[in-house]
Tab-separated table of C-alpha atoms in Angstrom:
chain	number	residue	atom	x	y	z
A	203	MET	CA	0.094	0.066	-0.068
A	204	ALA	CA	1.402	3.286	-1.140
A	205	ASP	CA	1.585	6.110	1.169
A	206	ASP	CA	1.630	8.925	2.873
A	207	LEU	CA	0.182	5.469	4.353
A	208	GLY	CA	4.223	5.091	4.103
A	209	ARG	CA	5.895	5.392	0.985
A	210	ARG	CA	5.895	1.943	1.374
A	211	ALA	CA	4.348	-1.809	1.734
A	212	THR	CA	1.671	-2.191	4.254
A	213	ARG	CA	3.660	-4.987	6.804
A	214	HIS	CA	0.895	-4.492	9.649
A	215	ALA	CA	-2.525	-2.955	9.598
A	216	VAL	CA	-4.475	-2.365	13.000
A	217	VAL	CA	-7.936	-1.994	13.210
A	218	ILE	CA	-9.760	-0.706	16.648
A	219	GLY	CA	-13.174	-2.600	17.255
A	220	GLY	CA	-14.812	-5.798	16.241
A	221	SER	CA	-17.961	-3.783	15.166
A	222	LEU	CA	-19.252	-4.888	11.597
A	223	ALA	CA	-17.674	-1.762	10.070
A	224	GLY	CA	-13.799	-2.951	11.883
A	225	LEU	CA	-14.706	-6.430	10.338
A	226	LEU	CA	-15.386	-5.556	6.789
A	227	ALA	CA	-12.628	-3.055	6.893
A	228	ALA	CA	-10.447	-5.831	7.881
A	229	ARG	CA	-11.181	-7.939	5.047
A	230	VAL	CA	-10.004	-5.166	3.169
A	231	LEU	CA	-6.816	-4.548	4.934
A	232	ALA	CA	-6.063	-8.055	4.149
A	233	GLU	CA	-5.537	-7.529	0.515
A	234	HIS	CA	-2.627	-5.095	1.189
A	235	ALA	CA	-1.209	-5.977	4.894
A	236	GLU	CA	1.187	-8.839	5.288
A	237	ARG	CA	-0.970	-8.781	9.015
A	238	VAL	CA	-4.391	-7.470	10.343
A	239	THR	CA	-5.141	-7.195	13.766
A	240	VAL	CA	-8.545	-6.299	15.308
A	241	VAL	CA	-8.423	-5.334	19.049
A	242	GLU	CA	-11.903	-5.471	20.049
A	243	ARG	CA	-12.663	-4.839	24.187
A	244	ASP	CA	-15.221	-7.596	23.937
A	245	ARG	CA	-14.500	-11.093	23.976
A	246	PHE	CA	-16.832	-12.182	21.192
A	247	PRO	CA	-19.661	-15.362	21.989
A	248	GLU	CA	-18.786	-18.816	20.183
A	249	GLY	CA	-22.441	-18.937	18.702
A	250	PRO	CA	-24.704	-15.688	17.192
A	251	GLU	CA	-25.101	-14.626	20.868
A	252	ALA	CA	-25.293	-10.979	22.079
A	253	ARG	CA	-22.763	-8.858	22.771
A	254	PRO	CA	-22.334	-6.015	25.516
A	255	GLY	CA	-20.470	-4.161	22.925
A	256	VAL	CA	-23.445	-3.924	20.527
A	257	PRO	CA	-25.985	-1.777	23.109
A	258	GLN	CA	-28.275	-2.582	19.925
A	259	GLY	CA	-28.085	-5.815	19.500
A	260	ARG	CA	-31.327	-6.848	20.601
A	261	HIS	CA	-33.038	-4.346	18.249
A	262	ILE	CA	-34.338	-4.179	14.979
A	263	HIS	CA	-31.698	-4.612	12.300
A	264	VAL	CA	-32.377	-4.892	8.578
A	265	LEU	CA	-29.643	-5.240	5.886
A	266	ILE	CA	-30.750	-3.344	2.859
A	267	SER	CA	-30.488	-4.069	-0.782
A	268	GLY	CA	-27.410	-2.009	-1.752
A	269	GLY	CA	-25.521	-3.391	1.988
A	270	GLN	CA	-26.887	-7.045	0.304
A	271	ARG	CA	-24.243	-5.932	-2.879
A	272	ALA	CA	-21.414	-5.010	-1.008
A	273	PHE	CA	-21.615	-7.680	1.516
A	274	ASP	CA	-21.843	-9.646	-1.063
A	275	GLU	CA	-18.758	-8.174	-2.879
A	276	LEU	CA	-16.698	-7.551	-0.224
A	277	LEU	CA	-17.525	-11.602	1.037
A	278	PRO	CA	-18.619	-13.779	-2.117
A	279	GLY	CA	-21.996	-15.459	-2.047
A	280	PHE	CA	-22.602	-13.841	1.756
A	281	THR	CA	-26.501	-13.381	1.671
A	282	ASP	CA	-26.807	-16.654	0.568
A	283	GLU	CA	-25.818	-17.944	3.328
A	284	LEU	CA	-27.663	-15.696	5.589
A	285	ARG	CA	-30.712	-16.685	4.129
A	286	GLU	CA	-29.775	-20.513	4.631
A	287	LEU	CA	-29.359	-19.676	8.773
A	288	GLY	CA	-32.394	-18.461	8.381
A	289	ALA	CA	-33.057	-14.220	8.059
A	290	PRO	CA	-36.348	-13.459	6.325
A	291	LYS	CA	-36.531	-11.999	3.621
A	292	VAL	CA	-38.885	-9.101	2.764
A	293	GLY	CA	-40.202	-7.659	0.027
A	294	VAL	CA	-40.564	-4.079	-0.178
A	295	PRO	CA	-43.167	-2.789	-0.452
A	296	GLN	CA	-45.272	-5.972	-1.492
A	297	ASP	CA	-44.683	-7.942	2.076
A	298	MET	CA	-44.901	-4.734	3.496
A	299	VAL	CA	-47.991	-2.502	5.512
A	300	GLN	CA	-46.807	0.523	5.067
A	301	TRP	CA	-47.854	3.673	6.526
A	302	GLN	CA	-46.291	7.707	5.560
A	303	ASN	CA	-46.761	11.253	5.504
A	304	GLY	CA	-50.769	10.009	6.204
A	305	LYS	CA	-51.255	7.144	3.311
A	306	TRP	CA	-50.981	3.524	3.170
A	307	PHE	CA	-48.405	2.335	0.675
A	308	ASN	CA	-49.699	0.340	-2.335
A	309	ARG	CA	-48.439	-2.988	-1.881
A	310	THR	CA	-46.664	-3.504	-5.544
A	311	PRO	CA	-44.242	-5.855	-6.401
A	312	SER	CA	-40.531	-4.580	-6.614
A	313	PRO	CA	-37.334	-5.888	-7.091
A	314	LEU	CA	-35.664	-4.644	-3.959
A	315	ASN	CA	-35.983	-6.416	-0.133
A	316	PHE	CA	-34.073	-6.116	3.260
A	317	TYR	CA	-33.270	-9.143	5.478
A	318	ALA	CA	-34.451	-9.020	8.833
A	319	GLY	CA	-32.972	-11.708	11.878
A	320	PRO	CA	-30.908	-10.959	14.605
A	321	ARG	CA	-28.050	-8.973	14.507
A	322	PRO	CA	-25.406	-11.482	16.376
A	323	GLN	CA	-26.866	-13.879	13.425
A	324	LEU	CA	-24.999	-11.525	11.372
A	325	GLU	CA	-22.150	-10.747	13.083
A	326	TRP	CA	-21.307	-13.756	13.884
A	327	LEU	CA	-21.270	-15.113	9.535
A	328	VAL	CA	-19.042	-12.095	8.973
A	329	ARG	CA	-16.563	-13.160	11.991
A	330	GLN	CA	-16.655	-16.655	10.578
A	331	ARG	CA	-15.649	-15.166	7.077
A	332	VAL	CA	-12.992	-12.981	7.838
A	333	PHE	CA	-11.412	-14.419	10.609
A	334	ALA	CA	-10.992	-17.436	8.479
A	335	ASP	CA	-8.064	-15.245	6.831
A	336	PRO	CA	-4.954	-16.277	8.033
A	337	ARG	CA	-3.663	-12.763	7.610
A	338	VAL	CA	-6.351	-11.183	10.129
A	339	GLU	CA	-5.726	-11.548	13.405
A	340	LEU	CA	-7.798	-10.801	17.214
A	341	VAL	CA	-6.952	-9.279	20.047
A	342	GLU	CA	-9.949	-9.949	22.455
A	343	GLY	CA	-10.590	-8.182	25.850
A	344	HIS	CA	-8.538	-5.359	25.377
A	345	GLU	CA	-9.641	-1.607	24.904
A	346	THR	CA	-7.498	1.306	22.925
A	347	VAL	CA	-6.508	3.753	25.152
A	348	GLY	CA	-4.312	5.949	23.337
A	349	LEU	CA	-2.312	6.332	20.314
A	350	ILE	CA	1.021	5.961	19.640
A	351	GLY	CA	3.022	8.185	17.164
A	352	ASP	CA	3.076	11.931	16.818
A	353	SER	CA	0.562	15.693	15.061
A	354	SER	CA	3.051	13.973	11.437
A	355	ARG	CA	2.391	10.186	11.700
A	356	VAL	CA	0.129	7.559	13.506
A	357	ARG	CA	2.717	4.653	14.451
A	358	GLY	CA	0.770	2.210	16.663
A	359	VAL	CA	-1.887	1.925	19.264
A	360	ARG	CA	-1.694	1.521	23.438
A	361	LEU	CA	-3.541	-1.769	24.520
A	362	ARG	CA	-4.551	-2.179	27.793
A	363	GLU	CA	-6.598	-5.688	28.953
A	364	ARG	CA	-9.902	-4.615	30.254
A	365	GLY	CA	-11.205	-5.511	33.941
A	366	ALA	CA	-7.429	-5.016	34.979
A	367	GLY	CA	-7.643	-1.917	36.484
A	368	ASN	CA	-6.190	1.451	35.545
A	369	GLU	CA	-2.881	0.490	37.853
A	370	LYS	CA	-1.840	-2.340	35.289
A	371	GLU	CA	1.154	-1.161	32.513
A	372	THR	CA	-0.480	-0.414	29.250
A	373	ARG	CA	1.182	-2.493	25.906
A	374	VAL	CA	2.298	-1.017	23.022
A	375	LEU	CA	1.354	-2.291	19.518
A	376	GLU	CA	2.800	-1.390	16.416
A	377	ALA	CA	1.243	-0.641	12.969
A	378	ASP	CA	1.815	1.015	9.837
A	379	LEU	CA	-1.979	2.106	9.738
A	380	VAL	CA	-4.509	2.092	12.462
A	381	VAL	CA	-8.146	2.376	11.161
A	382	ASP	CA	-10.644	3.351	14.232
A	383	ALA	CA	-14.083	1.292	14.253
A	384	SER	CA	-14.473	1.880	17.403
A	385	GLY	CA	-18.125	2.748	16.762
A	386	ARG	CA	-20.274	6.478	18.253
A	387	SER	CA	-18.363	6.509	21.228
A	388	THR	CA	-15.058	6.597	19.812
A	389	LYS	CA	-12.031	7.949	21.624
A	390	ALA	CA	-10.487	9.671	18.660
A	391	PRO	CA	-10.224	12.832	19.333
A	392	ASP	CA	-9.191	12.501	22.312
A	393	TRP	CA	-6.364	10.323	21.272
A	394	LEU	CA	-5.426	12.994	18.763
A	395	ALA	CA	-4.749	15.742	21.057
A	396	ALA	CA	-2.933	13.939	22.489
A	397	ILE	CA	-0.198	13.653	20.377
A	398	GLY	CA	-0.775	16.657	19.048
A	399	ALA	CA	-3.057	16.211	16.353
A	400	GLU	CA	-6.290	18.110	15.526
A	401	ALA	CA	-9.515	16.667	16.829
A	402	PRO	CA	-12.037	16.507	13.666
A	403	HIS	CA	-15.443	18.915	13.745
A	404	GLU	CA	-18.312	16.940	14.971
A	405	GLU	CA	-21.350	17.836	12.720
A	406	THR	CA	-24.335	16.874	15.045
A	407	LEU	CA	-27.958	16.343	14.919
A	408	ASP	CA	-29.946	14.956	17.843
A	409	THR	CA	-34.169	14.841	17.307
A	410	GLY	CA	-33.697	13.107	21.220
A	411	LEU	CA	-35.824	9.611	19.452
A	412	ALA	CA	-35.382	6.891	21.875
A	413	TYR	CA	-37.225	3.474	21.130
A	414	SER	CA	-37.743	0.148	22.742
A	415	THR	CA	-38.025	-3.218	21.724
A	416	ARG	CA	-39.776	-6.467	22.584
A	417	VAL	CA	-39.796	-9.913	20.929
A	418	TYR	CA	-43.368	-11.551	20.210
A	419	ARG	CA	-44.589	-14.663	18.697
A	420	ALA	CA	-47.331	-14.439	16.660
A	421	PRO	CA	-48.942	-17.302	14.675
A	422	SER	CA	-49.055	-17.162	10.795
A	423	GLY	CA	-51.702	-15.010	9.089
A	424	ALA	CA	-52.485	-13.454	12.151
A	425	LEU	CA	-55.226	-10.676	11.437
A	426	ASP	CA	-56.132	-12.659	8.496
A	427	SER	CA	-52.702	-10.350	6.877
A	428	ASP	CA	-50.156	-12.290	3.915
A	429	THR	CA	-47.896	-9.569	5.442
A	430	MET	CA	-44.521	-10.390	6.833
A	431	GLY	CA	-44.820	-6.869	8.821
A	432	TYR	CA	-45.371	-3.625	9.889
A	433	PHE	CA	-43.872	-0.100	9.286
A	434	ILE	CA	-45.844	3.387	10.798
A	435	VAL	CA	-43.393	5.533	9.788
A	436	PRO	CA	-43.115	8.649	12.332
A	437	ASN	CA	-42.782	12.419	10.485
A	438	PRO	CA	-43.385	16.038	11.887
A	439	ALA	CA	-46.769	16.325	12.357
A	440	GLN	CA	-47.067	11.711	13.255
A	441	GLN	CA	-43.963	11.716	15.925
A	442	TYR	CA	-44.825	7.812	16.810
A	443	GLY	CA	-43.231	5.235	15.237
A	444	ALA	CA	-43.208	1.458	15.162
A	445	VAL	CA	-41.824	-1.482	12.941
A	446	VAL	CA	-43.129	-5.239	13.875
A	447	LEU	CA	-40.748	-7.450	11.629
A	448	PRO	CA	-39.850	-11.733	11.508
A	449	MET	CA	-37.024	-12.524	12.832
A	450	GLY	CA	-37.420	-16.233	11.885
A	451	ASP	CA	-38.632	-19.358	13.710
A	452	GLY	CA	-42.196	-17.789	14.151
A	453	HIS	CA	-40.332	-14.911	16.391
A	454	HIS	CA	-41.366	-11.477	15.771
A	455	LEU	CA	-39.217	-7.879	16.875
A	456	VAL	CA	-41.383	-5.006	18.057
A	457	THR	CA	-40.103	-1.445	17.727
A	458	LEU	CA	-41.588	1.613	19.481
A	459	SER	CA	-40.395	5.012	18.500
A	460	GLY	CA	-40.783	8.467	20.010
A	461	LEU	CA	-39.005	12.424	20.905
A	462	ARG	CA	-37.608	12.737	23.788
A	463	ASP	CA	-40.644	14.595	25.510
A	464	ASP	CA	-42.438	11.654	25.104
A	465	ARG	CA	-40.511	8.592	24.999
A	466	PRO	CA	-41.838	4.703	24.313
A	467	PRO	CA	-41.798	2.562	28.271
A	468	THR	CA	-39.567	-0.138	28.953
A	469	ASP	CA	-42.211	-1.716	30.821
A	470	GLU	CA	-44.859	-4.424	29.895
A	471	GLY	CA	-48.440	-2.538	30.148
A	472	GLY	CA	-46.583	0.618	29.177
A	473	PHE	CA	-45.240	-0.652	25.585
A	474	GLU	CA	-48.061	-2.161	24.688
A	475	GLU	CA	-50.549	1.047	25.879
A	476	TYR	CA	-47.948	2.959	24.042
A	477	THR	CA	-48.772	1.175	20.804
A	478	LYS	CA	-52.716	3.433	21.040
A	479	ARG	CA	-50.692	6.814	20.324
A	480	MET	CA	-49.738	5.086	16.627
A	481	PRO	CA	-52.590	7.063	13.700
A	482	HIS	CA	-53.782	3.459	13.192
A	483	PRO	CA	-54.638	0.753	15.545
A	484	VAL	CA	-53.141	-2.139	13.652
A	485	ILE	CA	-50.259	-2.474	15.435
A	486	SER	CA	-52.376	-3.140	18.818
A	487	GLU	CA	-54.604	-5.412	16.690
A	488	TRP	CA	-51.695	-7.084	15.999
A	489	LEU	CA	-50.141	-7.325	19.786
A	490	ALA	CA	-53.661	-8.622	20.814
A	491	THR	CA	-52.717	-12.251	19.153
A	492	ALA	CA	-48.905	-12.700	20.034
A	493	GLU	CA	-47.282	-13.917	23.114
A	494	PRO	CA	-44.316	-11.756	24.673
A	495	LEU	CA	-41.069	-13.588	24.721
A	496	SER	CA	-38.748	-10.702	26.013
A	497	PRO	CA	-38.373	-8.081	28.831
A	498	VAL	CA	-38.830	-5.116	26.872
A	499	TYR	CA	-35.546	-3.282	25.970
A	500	GLY	CA	-34.295	0.967	25.459
A	501	PHE	CA	-32.360	2.444	23.186
A	502	ARG	CA	-31.658	6.696	23.483
A	503	LYS	CA	-28.315	7.133	22.042
A	504	THR	CA	-29.964	8.414	18.223
A	505	ALA	CA	-28.561	11.236	17.517
A	506	ASN	CA	-26.707	12.071	13.756
A	507	ILE	CA	-22.658	12.141	14.458
A	508	ARG	CA	-20.474	13.216	11.580
A	509	ARG	CA	-16.821	13.877	12.401
A	510	ARG	CA	-15.054	15.851	9.478
A	511	TYR	CA	-11.000	14.285	8.997
A	512	ASP	CA	-11.590	15.821	5.543
A	513	ARG	CA	-11.142	18.866	6.357
A	514	PRO	CA	-7.668	21.329	6.535
A	515	GLY	CA	-6.183	20.763	9.901
A	516	ARG	CA	-3.094	18.521	11.699
A	517	ARG	CA	-3.841	15.406	10.245
A	518	PRO	CA	-1.418	12.515	11.082
A	519	ALA	CA	-0.643	10.042	8.227
A	520	GLY	CA	-1.680	6.501	8.778
A	521	PHE	CA	-4.486	6.794	10.504
A	522	LEU	CA	-8.449	6.778	9.197
A	523	ALA	CA	-11.744	6.577	10.884
A	524	THR	CA	-15.082	4.296	9.353
A	525	GLY	CA	-18.113	3.235	10.453
A	526	ASP	CA	-19.557	4.566	13.520
A	527	ALA	CA	-16.506	5.930	14.429
A	528	LEU	CA	-16.752	8.321	10.893
A	529	CYS	CA	-20.727	9.335	10.534
A	530	ALA	CA	-23.152	7.733	12.967
A	531	PHE	CA	-26.643	7.701	11.885
A	532	ASN	CA	-30.272	8.133	14.104
A	533	PRO	CA	-30.670	3.931	13.179
A	534	ILE	CA	-34.366	4.039	12.625
A	535	TYR	CA	-33.555	4.611	9.296
A	536	GLY	CA	-32.128	1.178	8.911
A	537	GLN	CA	-28.849	2.349	7.125
A	538	GLY	CA	-26.588	1.265	9.554
A	539	MET	CA	-24.823	-2.099	8.656
A	540	ALA	CA	-24.952	-0.637	4.731
A	541	VAL	CA	-22.896	1.795	5.060
A	542	ALA	CA	-19.825	0.033	7.102
A	543	ALA	CA	-20.467	-2.739	4.014
A	544	ILE	CA	-20.526	0.195	1.305
A	545	SER	CA	-17.503	1.723	3.356
A	546	ALA	CA	-15.886	-1.167	3.210
A	547	VAL	CA	-16.282	-1.450	-0.556
A	548	ALA	CA	-14.484	2.627	-1.328
A	549	LEU	CA	-11.583	1.515	0.995
A	550	ARG	CA	-11.297	-1.241	-1.268
A	551	ARG	CA	-11.488	0.755	-4.580
A	552	ALA	CA	-9.463	3.828	-3.015
A	553	LEU	CA	-6.640	1.519	-1.642
A	554	ALA	CA	-6.423	-0.317	-5.578
A	555	ASP	CA	-6.833	2.917	-7.134
A	556	PRO	CA	-4.306	2.546	-10.146
A	557	LYS	CA	-4.150	6.023	-10.823
A	558	ARG	CA	-4.044	7.856	-7.432
A	559	THR	CA	-1.943	7.485	-4.464
A	560	PRO	CA	-3.685	6.371	-1.620
A	561	THR	CA	-2.738	8.471	0.749
A	562	THR	CA	-4.529	8.915	4.492
A	563	ARG	CA	-6.747	12.460	3.483
A	564	ARG	CA	-7.649	10.944	-0.246
A	565	VAL	CA	-8.513	7.448	1.462
A	566	GLN	CA	-10.296	9.287	4.590
A	567	ARG	CA	-12.134	11.249	1.720
A	568	ALA	CA	-13.336	7.959	0.375
A	569	LEU	CA	-15.009	6.762	3.072
A	570	LEU	CA	-16.423	9.907	4.232
A	571	ASP	CA	-18.123	9.522	0.555
A	572	ALA	CA	-19.428	6.677	1.013
A	573	SER	CA	-21.576	7.191	4.018
A	574	LYS	CA	-22.786	10.700	2.311
A	575	PRO	CA	-25.943	9.486	1.100
A	576	ALA	CA	-27.164	7.611	4.202
A	577	TRP	CA	-26.066	10.710	5.881
A	578	ASP	CA	-28.066	13.314	3.676
A	579	ILE	CA	-31.167	11.050	3.901
A	580	SER	CA	-30.843	10.865	8.075
A	581	ALA	CA	-30.203	14.049	8.888
A	582	GLY	CA	-32.254	15.908	5.964
A	583	SER	CA	-35.093	14.155	7.537
A	584	ASP	CA	-34.721	14.515	11.017
A	585	LYS	CA	-33.659	18.203	10.651
A	586	LYS	CA	-37.227	18.712	10.183
A	587	MET	CA	-38.406	16.375	12.831
A	588	PRO	CA	-39.775	19.750	16.074
A	589	GLY	CA	-37.080	20.115	18.999
A	590	ALA	CA	-34.247	18.464	17.071
A	591	VAL	CA	-30.934	19.733	17.742
A	592	GLY	CA	-27.184	20.790	17.090
A	593	ASP	CA	-25.595	21.958	14.293
A	594	ALA	CA	-26.579	20.418	11.644
A	595	THR	CA	-30.019	21.677	11.563
A	596	LYS	CA	-29.143	24.572	9.958
A	597	PRO	CA	-30.692	25.333	7.246
A	598	GLY	CA	-28.203	25.118	3.557
A	599	PRO	CA	-29.184	27.709	0.310
A	600	LEU	CA	-31.025	24.542	-1.035
A	601	ASP	CA	-32.712	22.698	1.572
A	602	LYS	CA	-35.973	25.122	1.186
A	603	ALA	CA	-36.841	24.292	-2.268
A	604	VAL	CA	-35.183	20.794	-1.624
A	605	GLY	CA	-37.857	19.816	1.635
A	606	TRP	CA	-40.395	21.623	-0.771
A	607	TYR	CA	-39.559	19.053	-3.837
A	608	MET	CA	-39.220	15.718	-1.980
A	609	GLY	CA	-42.466	16.830	0.244
A	610	ARG	CA	-44.358	16.418	-3.391
A	611	VAL	CA	-42.305	12.985	-3.558
A	612	GLN	CA	-43.339	11.483	-0.750
A	613	GLU	CA	-46.979	12.383	-1.334
A	614	ARG	CA	-46.382	10.493	-4.799
A	615	ALA	CA	-44.528	7.417	-3.718
A	616	ALA	CA	-47.207	5.560	-1.800
A	617	GLY	CA	-49.648	5.550	-5.120
A	618	ASP	CA	-47.660	6.592	-7.987
A	619	PRO	CA	-45.599	3.497	-9.091
A	620	ALA	CA	-42.503	5.254	-10.211
A	621	VAL	CA	-42.203	7.743	-7.693
A	622	GLY	CA	-42.236	4.937	-5.258
A	623	ALA	CA	-39.426	2.750	-6.817
A	624	ALA	CA	-36.744	5.859	-7.244
A	625	PHE	CA	-37.390	7.044	-3.081
A	626	ARG	CA	-36.776	3.217	-2.625
A	627	GLU	CA	-34.228	2.839	-4.578
A	628	ALA	CA	-32.903	6.424	-2.869
A	629	LEU	CA	-33.818	4.463	0.689
A	630	HIS	CA	-32.156	1.139	0.152
A	631	LEU	CA	-28.816	3.013	-1.168
A	632	THR	CA	-28.660	1.534	-4.592
A	633	ALA	CA	-28.758	4.476	-6.461
A	634	PRO	CA	-27.720	8.042	-5.564
A	635	MET	CA	-30.514	10.779	-4.470
A	636	THR	CA	-30.327	12.614	-7.999
A	637	ARG	CA	-32.524	9.294	-8.735
A	638	LEU	CA	-34.935	10.960	-7.513
A	639	PHE	CA	-35.000	14.112	-10.104
A	640	ALA	CA	-34.432	11.556	-13.500
A	641	PRO	CA	-36.307	13.467	-16.018
A	642	ALA	CA	-39.683	11.169	-15.999
A	643	VAL	CA	-39.632	11.322	-11.904
A	644	ALA	CA	-39.305	14.251	-12.008
A	645	ARG	CA	-42.159	15.044	-14.248
A	646	ALA	CA	-44.489	12.998	-12.003
A	647	VAL	CA	-43.584	15.331	-9.094
A	648	LEU	CA	-44.194	18.511	-10.562
A	649	PHE	CA	-47.012	17.942	-12.916
A	650	GLY	CA	-48.580	14.654	-12.084
A	651	PRO	CA	-51.645	13.879	-9.401
A	652	VAL	CA	-51.170	12.412	-6.361
A	653	ALA	CA	-52.592	8.865	-7.317
A	654	ASP	CA	-54.904	7.107	-5.130
A	655	SER	CA	-53.315	5.028	-2.257
A	656	PRO	CA	-55.172	2.881	-0.105
A	657	ALA	CA	-58.007	3.851	2.545
A	658	GLY	CA	-56.809	1.642	5.065
A	659	PRO	CA	-53.726	-1.142	6.312
A	660	PRO	CA	-53.744	-2.912	2.874
A	661	LEU	CA	-53.767	-6.708	4.342
A	662	ARG	CA	-52.944	-8.413	1.405
A	663	ARG	CA	-50.777	-7.699	-2.069
A	664	ASP	CA	-51.959	-6.377	-4.660
A	665	ALA	CA	-53.264	-8.493	-7.359
């Protein structure tokens, strides 16, 4: 790997964090480095089980179409293996009952889908594939407590065994390249400051959204429906959300969401009572057919945070950030796993580019660009929600015009096939946002009528 990432072959790369972003980055780096070490605070479970380092692990996760493509590029045959493990494949919109912006969506056929299923199952499959490569090794039960190097170059990390106490000595792990994939709670800004470099500017946007999740078992065909799930999408006028998705084996995850002034509770009675805030009783009716199988788990850290390592400053060579350590999204949009994989693909292409030397700045820019479509969707939607705070809430010069246009898109997405298809392609990260401005879509958005959509929950697929 040529550099200012070293001007020599990279012998050793260290990835901080065994997150999906970290594991997939390690997969790519193994193509260029003699050795890759993943440093993980937890000790990984033997099987597909939840672990403390993934606080969202008990909540709904989906692998949208754009993420599926990236996973299969990085780990060929991955989605086939995921399906063989029993992860449900949910077609959009034909398999979902969806309410958004006051309208029920037609359940028309579409090539887009997502995989639902327990996040620990997907992580376990990724670990199996990544650590099968003898070039990738794991240091478990250790936390990174700092970087070694200076403001011009990072030369490794300082580690300490977890649970050993602060009095225990740290040890140094030297590296030609360090990649921070430690998540939204990364300490990298402090580590950089400690070696004389500049911390990145952080852009934030926080709606105060919180959610609670519980596992249920429901009979097949509940509510005399052929749907696989339900989705109530919040908006500025209706701030409550609900998602019901299959996990396999007849189990479903149910997630309820609300903003900081009216968060969903984590007690059993309060959880089910909260469904009455939804714009239609279909979620309450579904819960009445289902058997609860778990406690209610809450999650509150949902702010959008983007760290601008691309901006000028004292940035050391040999240090990159990826995943939530670079750009974290409101999880309600279901983009995180997809962006982890898309970012790893961007890393691969930047490092292998035959026309450009993969400098630290250039590769970091490629990683940020890979996350930008999802950021535009998540932050763009959240800045309209009441009570949103943070510097990313400030409107840009085009925000008013784009907001007006996107409002018309959403009015037509439920009933117009062309607009709906373009809208879903952008949300699933299979096409850029510019797809919504293609001539045929723009004509329908600007001049077409608002097509009819179902008057109530469409419990059966369109014929």
